[in-house]
CSV table of C-alpha atoms in Angstrom, one decimal:
chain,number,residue,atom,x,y,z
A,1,UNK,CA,10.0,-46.9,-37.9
A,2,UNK,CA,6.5,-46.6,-36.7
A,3,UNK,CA,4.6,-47.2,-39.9
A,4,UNK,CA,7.4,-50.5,-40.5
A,5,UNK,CA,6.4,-52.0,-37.1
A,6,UNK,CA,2.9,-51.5,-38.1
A,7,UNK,CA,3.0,-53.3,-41.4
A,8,UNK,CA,5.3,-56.4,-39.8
A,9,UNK,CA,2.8,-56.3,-37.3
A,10,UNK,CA,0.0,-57.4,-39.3
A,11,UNK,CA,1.4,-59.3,-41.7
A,12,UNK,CA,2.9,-61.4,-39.1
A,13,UNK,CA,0.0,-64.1,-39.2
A,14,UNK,CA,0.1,-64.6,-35.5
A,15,UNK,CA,-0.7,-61.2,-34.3
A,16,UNK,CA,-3.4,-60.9,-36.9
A,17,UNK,CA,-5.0,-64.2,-35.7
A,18,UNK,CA,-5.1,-62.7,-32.2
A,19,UNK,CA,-6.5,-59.5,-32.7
A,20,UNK,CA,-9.1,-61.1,-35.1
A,21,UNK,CA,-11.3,-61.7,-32.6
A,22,UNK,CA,-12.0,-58.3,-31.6
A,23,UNK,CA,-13.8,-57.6,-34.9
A,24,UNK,CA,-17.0,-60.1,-33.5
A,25,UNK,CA,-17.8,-57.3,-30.7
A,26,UNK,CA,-19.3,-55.2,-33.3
A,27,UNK,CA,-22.0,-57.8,-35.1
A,28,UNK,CA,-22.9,-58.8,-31.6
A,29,UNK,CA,-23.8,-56.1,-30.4
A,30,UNK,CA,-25.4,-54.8,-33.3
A,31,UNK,CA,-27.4,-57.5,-33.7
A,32,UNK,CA,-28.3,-57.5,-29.7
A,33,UNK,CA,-29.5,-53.8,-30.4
A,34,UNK,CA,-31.5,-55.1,-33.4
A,35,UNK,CA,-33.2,-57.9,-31.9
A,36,UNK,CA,-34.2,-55.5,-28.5
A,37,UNK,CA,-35.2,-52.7,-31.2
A,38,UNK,CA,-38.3,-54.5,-33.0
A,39,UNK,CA,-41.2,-52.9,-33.1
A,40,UNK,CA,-40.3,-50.0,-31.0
A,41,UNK,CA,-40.3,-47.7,-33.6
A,42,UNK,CA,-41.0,-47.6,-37.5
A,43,UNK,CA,-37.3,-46.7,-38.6
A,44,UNK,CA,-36.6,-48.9,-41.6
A,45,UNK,CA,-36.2,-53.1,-41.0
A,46,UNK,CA,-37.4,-52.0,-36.9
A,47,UNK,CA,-40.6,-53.6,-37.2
A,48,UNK,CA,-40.3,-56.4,-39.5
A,49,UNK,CA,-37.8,-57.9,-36.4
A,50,UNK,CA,-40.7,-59.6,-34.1
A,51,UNK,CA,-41.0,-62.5,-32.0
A,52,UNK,CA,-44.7,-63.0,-33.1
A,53,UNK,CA,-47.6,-61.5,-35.0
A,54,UNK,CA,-50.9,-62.0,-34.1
A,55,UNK,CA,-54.1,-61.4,-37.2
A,56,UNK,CA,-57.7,-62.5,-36.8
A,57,UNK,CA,-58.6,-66.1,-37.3
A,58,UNK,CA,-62.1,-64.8,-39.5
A,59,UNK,CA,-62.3,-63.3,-42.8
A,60,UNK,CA,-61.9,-59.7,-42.7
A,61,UNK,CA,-61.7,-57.1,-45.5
A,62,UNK,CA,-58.7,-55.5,-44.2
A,63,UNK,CA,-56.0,-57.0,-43.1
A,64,UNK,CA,-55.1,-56.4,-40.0
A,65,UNK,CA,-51.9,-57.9,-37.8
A,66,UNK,CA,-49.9,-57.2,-34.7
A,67,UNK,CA,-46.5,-57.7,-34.3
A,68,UNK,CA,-45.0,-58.4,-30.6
A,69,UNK,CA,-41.3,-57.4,-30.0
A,70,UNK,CA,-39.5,-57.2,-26.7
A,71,UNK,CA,-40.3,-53.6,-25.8
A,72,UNK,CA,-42.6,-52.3,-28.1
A,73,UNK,CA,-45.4,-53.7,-30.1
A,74,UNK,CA,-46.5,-52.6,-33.8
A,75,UNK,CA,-49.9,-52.5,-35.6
A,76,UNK,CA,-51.0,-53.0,-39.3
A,77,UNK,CA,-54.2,-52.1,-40.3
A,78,UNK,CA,-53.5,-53.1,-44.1
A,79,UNK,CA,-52.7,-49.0,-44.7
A,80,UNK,CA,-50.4,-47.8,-42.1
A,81,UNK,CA,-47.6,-49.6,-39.4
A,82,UNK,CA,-47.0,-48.2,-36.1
A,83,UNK,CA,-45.5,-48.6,-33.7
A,84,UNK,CA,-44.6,-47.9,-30.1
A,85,UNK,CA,-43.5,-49.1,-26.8
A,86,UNK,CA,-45.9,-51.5,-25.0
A,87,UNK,CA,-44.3,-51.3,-21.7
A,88,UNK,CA,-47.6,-50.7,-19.1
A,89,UNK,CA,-49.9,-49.8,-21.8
A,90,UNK,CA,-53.4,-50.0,-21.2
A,91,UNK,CA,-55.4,-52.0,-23.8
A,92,UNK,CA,-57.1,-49.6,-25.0
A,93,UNK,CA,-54.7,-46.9,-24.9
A,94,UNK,CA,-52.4,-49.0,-27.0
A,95,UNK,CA,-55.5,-50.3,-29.3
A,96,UNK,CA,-56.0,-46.7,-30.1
A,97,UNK,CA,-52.6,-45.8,-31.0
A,98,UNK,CA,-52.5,-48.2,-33.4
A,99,UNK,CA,-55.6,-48.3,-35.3
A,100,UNK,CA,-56.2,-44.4,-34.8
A,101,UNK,CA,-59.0,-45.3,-37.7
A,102,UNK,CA,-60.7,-47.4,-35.4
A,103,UNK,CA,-60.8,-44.7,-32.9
A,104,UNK,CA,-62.3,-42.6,-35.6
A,105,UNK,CA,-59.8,-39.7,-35.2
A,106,UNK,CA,-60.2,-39.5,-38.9
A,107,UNK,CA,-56.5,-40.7,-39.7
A,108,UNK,CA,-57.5,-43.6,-41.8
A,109,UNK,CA,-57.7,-43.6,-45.5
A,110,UNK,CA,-61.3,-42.9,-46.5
A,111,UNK,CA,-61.0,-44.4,-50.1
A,112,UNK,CA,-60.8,-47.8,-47.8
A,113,UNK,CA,-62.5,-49.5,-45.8
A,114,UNK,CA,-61.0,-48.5,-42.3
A,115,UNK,CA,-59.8,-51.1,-40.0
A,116,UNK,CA,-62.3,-50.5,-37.6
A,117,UNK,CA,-65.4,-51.3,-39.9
A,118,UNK,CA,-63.9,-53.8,-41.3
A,119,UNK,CA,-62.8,-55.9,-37.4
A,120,UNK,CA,-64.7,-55.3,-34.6
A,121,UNK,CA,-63.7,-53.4,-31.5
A,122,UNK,CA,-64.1,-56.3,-29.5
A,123,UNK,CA,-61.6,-58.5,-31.7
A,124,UNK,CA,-58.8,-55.7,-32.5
A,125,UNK,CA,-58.6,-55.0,-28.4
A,126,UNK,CA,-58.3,-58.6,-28.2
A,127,UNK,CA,-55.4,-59.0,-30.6
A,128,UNK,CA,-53.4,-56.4,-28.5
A,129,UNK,CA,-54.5,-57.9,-25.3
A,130,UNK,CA,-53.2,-61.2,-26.2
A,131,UNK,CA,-50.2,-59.3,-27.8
A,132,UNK,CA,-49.4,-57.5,-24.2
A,133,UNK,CA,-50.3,-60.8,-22.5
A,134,UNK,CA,-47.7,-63.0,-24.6
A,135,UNK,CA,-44.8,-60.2,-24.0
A,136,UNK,CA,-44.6,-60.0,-20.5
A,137,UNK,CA,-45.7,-63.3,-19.0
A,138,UNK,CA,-44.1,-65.9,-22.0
A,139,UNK,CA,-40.8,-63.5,-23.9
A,140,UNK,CA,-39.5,-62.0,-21.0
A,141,UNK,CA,-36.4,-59.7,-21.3
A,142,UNK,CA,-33.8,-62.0,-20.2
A,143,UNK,CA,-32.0,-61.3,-24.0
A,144,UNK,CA,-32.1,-57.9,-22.4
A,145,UNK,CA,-29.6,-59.3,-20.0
A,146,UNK,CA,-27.8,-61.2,-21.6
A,147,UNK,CA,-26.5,-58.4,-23.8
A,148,UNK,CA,-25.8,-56.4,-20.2
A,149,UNK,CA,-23.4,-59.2,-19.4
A,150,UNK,CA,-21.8,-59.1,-22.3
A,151,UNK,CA,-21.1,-55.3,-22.2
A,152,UNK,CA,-19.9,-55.4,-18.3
A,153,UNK,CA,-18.0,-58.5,-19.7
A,154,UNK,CA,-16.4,-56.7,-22.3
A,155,UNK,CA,-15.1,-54.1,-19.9
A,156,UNK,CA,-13.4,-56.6,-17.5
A,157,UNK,CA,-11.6,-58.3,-20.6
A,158,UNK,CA,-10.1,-54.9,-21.2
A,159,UNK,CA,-9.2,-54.3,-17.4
A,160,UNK,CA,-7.9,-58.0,-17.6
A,161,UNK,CA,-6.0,-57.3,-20.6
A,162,UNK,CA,-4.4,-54.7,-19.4
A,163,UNK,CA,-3.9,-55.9,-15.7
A,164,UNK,CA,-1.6,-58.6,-17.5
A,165,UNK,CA,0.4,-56.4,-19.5
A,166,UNK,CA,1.3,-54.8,-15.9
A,167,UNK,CA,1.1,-57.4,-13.7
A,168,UNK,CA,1.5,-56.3,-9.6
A,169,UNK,CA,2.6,-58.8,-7.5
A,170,UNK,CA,1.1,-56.9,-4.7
A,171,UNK,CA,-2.8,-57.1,-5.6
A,172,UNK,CA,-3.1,-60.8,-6.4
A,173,UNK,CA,-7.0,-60.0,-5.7
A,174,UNK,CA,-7.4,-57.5,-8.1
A,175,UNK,CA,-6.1,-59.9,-10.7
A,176,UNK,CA,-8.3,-63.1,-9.9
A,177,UNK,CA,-11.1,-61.0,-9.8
A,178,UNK,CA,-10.9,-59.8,-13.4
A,179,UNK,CA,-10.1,-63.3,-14.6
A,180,UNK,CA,-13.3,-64.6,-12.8
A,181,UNK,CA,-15.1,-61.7,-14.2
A,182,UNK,CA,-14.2,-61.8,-17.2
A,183,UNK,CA,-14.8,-65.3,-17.9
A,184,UNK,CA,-17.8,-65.5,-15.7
A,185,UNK,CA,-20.0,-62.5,-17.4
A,186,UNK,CA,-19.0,-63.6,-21.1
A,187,UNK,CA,-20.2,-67.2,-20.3
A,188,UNK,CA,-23.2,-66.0,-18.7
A,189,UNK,CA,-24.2,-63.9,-21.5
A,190,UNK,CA,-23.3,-66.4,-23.6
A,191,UNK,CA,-25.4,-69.0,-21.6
A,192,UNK,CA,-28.1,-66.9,-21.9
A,193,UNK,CA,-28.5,-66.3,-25.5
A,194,UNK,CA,-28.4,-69.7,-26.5
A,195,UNK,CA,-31.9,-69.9,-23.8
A,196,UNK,CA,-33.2,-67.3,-25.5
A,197,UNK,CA,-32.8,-67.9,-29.5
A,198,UNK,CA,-34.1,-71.8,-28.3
A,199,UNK,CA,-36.9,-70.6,-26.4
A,200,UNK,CA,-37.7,-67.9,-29.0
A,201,UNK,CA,-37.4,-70.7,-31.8
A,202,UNK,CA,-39.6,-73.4,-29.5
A,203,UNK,CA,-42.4,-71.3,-28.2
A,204,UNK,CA,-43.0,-69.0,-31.4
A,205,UNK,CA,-43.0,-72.5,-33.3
A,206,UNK,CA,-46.0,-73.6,-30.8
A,207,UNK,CA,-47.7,-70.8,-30.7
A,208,UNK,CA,-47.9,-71.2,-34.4
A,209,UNK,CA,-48.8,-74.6,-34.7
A,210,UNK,CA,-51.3,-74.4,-31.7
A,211,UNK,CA,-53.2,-71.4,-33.1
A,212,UNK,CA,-53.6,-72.7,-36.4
A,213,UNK,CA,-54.1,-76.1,-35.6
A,214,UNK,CA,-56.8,-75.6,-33.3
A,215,UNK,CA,-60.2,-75.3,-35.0
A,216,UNK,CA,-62.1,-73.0,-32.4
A,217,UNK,CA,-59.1,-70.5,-32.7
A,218,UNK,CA,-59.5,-66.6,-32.9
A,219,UNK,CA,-56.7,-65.3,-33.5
A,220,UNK,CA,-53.7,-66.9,-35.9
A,221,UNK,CA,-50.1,-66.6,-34.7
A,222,UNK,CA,-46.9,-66.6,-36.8
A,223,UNK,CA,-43.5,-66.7,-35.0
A,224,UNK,CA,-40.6,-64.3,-36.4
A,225,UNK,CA,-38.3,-65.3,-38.7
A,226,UNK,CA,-36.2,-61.9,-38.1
A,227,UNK,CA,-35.2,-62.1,-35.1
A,228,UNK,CA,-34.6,-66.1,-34.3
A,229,UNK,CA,-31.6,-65.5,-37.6
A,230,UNK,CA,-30.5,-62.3,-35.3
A,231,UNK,CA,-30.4,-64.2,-32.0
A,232,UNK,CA,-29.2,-67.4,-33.7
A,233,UNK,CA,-26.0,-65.3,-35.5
A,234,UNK,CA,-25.2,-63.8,-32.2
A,235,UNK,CA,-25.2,-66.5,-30.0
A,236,UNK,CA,-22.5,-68.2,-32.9
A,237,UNK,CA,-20.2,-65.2,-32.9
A,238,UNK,CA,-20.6,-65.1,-29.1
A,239,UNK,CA,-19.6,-68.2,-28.6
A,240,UNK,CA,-16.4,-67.9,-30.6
A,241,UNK,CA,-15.5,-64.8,-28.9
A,242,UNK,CA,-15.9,-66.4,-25.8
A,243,UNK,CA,-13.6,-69.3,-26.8
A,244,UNK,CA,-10.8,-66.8,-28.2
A,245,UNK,CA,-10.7,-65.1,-24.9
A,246,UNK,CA,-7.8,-67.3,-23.3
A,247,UNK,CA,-6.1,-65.6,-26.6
A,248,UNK,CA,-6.4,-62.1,-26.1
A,249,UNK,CA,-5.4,-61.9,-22.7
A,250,UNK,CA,-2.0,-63.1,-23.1
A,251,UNK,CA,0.8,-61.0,-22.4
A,252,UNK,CA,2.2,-62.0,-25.5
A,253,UNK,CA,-0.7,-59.7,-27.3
A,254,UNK,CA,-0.5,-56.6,-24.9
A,255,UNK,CA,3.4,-55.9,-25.3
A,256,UNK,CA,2.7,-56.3,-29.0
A,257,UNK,CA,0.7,-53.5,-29.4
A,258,UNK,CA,2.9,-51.5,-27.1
A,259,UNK,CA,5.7,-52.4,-28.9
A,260,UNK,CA,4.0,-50.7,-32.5
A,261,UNK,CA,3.2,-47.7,-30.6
């Protein structure tokens, strides 16, 4: 009887429709993770997802680029990627970490020119400077809490949901509060994605142009293609979760997953 309800349930072409939905909470947040993730580590894709990368504006034999994410920051000496978290590093502490052959530890391939004869000190501490610099003062985390909306958001809509399904008379409160939650933290953190994948999209596309453009330049910038498609995806599948809300909280919903159990 069990296993009949189940199959009528999802062939019925409403119910599916409704429950649909539910299925976008697991891209979003996946690509949330991703887009916070870049550069922190060197796990496979991690540091390819940047906001921008910053190489010397001069000729070098080497080439050597940084790569700014959120939370951590990642360095190629032309060899080697790595990568770590930036958050209240020192210049040279982080300059050091990630051109160890510049700080002639004797990790750096010795068939090759290493990256520190080949850039010099003064230019490879300013890429990270700059790198540091552009993190905290122009990308803040404010994707950071966007996605913490949409998690606490996601745990009203259950409460909601399951407040209507028992509805008490008694605690009209407790009720209007998890409606206003609800609706208030997924728009929020819906809000607040859209700022970000713009702002990402705007400011990575003048930092580009103005960098290259600019004839007594230093250091060349090139804005992230990665993470503005992450950002971009999420905010659309946010958005549409957002608007199917009204959907899933209907009683209508609830009693008919009770009713297959």
């Amino acid at each position: 009887m069990v296993l009949f309800k189940l199959a009528k349930f999802f062939i019925k072409p409403t119910s599916t429709v409704r429950l649909a939905p539910y299925v976008l909470i697991v891209p979003i947040i996946l690509f949330q993770a991703l887009s916070l993730s870049g550069c922190v580590s060197t796990s496979p894709a991690i540091p390819d997802i940047y906001i921008v990368s910053l190489e010397p504006a001069g000729n070098t034999s080497v080439p050597v680029e940084v790569r700014v994410g959120y939370f951590g920051i990642c360095g190629d000496d032309g060899d080697i990627v790595r990568c770590q978290s930036s958050a209240g590093g020192d210049v040279d502490v982080v300059t050091n970490s990630l051109f160890p052959a510049f700080a002639g530890n004797g990790t750096g391939n010795a068939t090759r020119p290493a990256a520190g004869s080949a850039v010099p000190n003064s230019e490879l501490k300013d890429l990270v400077a700059t790198a540091i610099q552009i993190q905290s003062r122009i990308f803040g985390s404010v994707f950071a809490g966007a996605s913490f909306f949409f998690f606490i958001g996601i745990i009203f809509l259950f409460l909601y949901r399951r407040d209507n399904a028992n509805p008490n008379p008694d605690k009209p409160l407790r009720s209007a509060i998890l409606r206003r939650g609800t609706y208030g933290l997924l728009y929020l953190s819906t809000g607040l994605v859209f700022a970000t994948a713009l702002a990402t999209t705007e400011a990575g596309g003048v930092l580009q142009f103005s960098s290259q453009a600019a004839s007594s330049s230093t250091i060349f910038m090139h804005a992230g293609r990665t993470i503005q498609v992450l950002q971009w995806m999420t905010f659309g599948f946010a958005t549409i979760f957002t608007a199917t809300v009204p959907i899933l909280v209907r009683p209508g919903i609830v009693q008919t997953i009770k009713d297959i159990v």
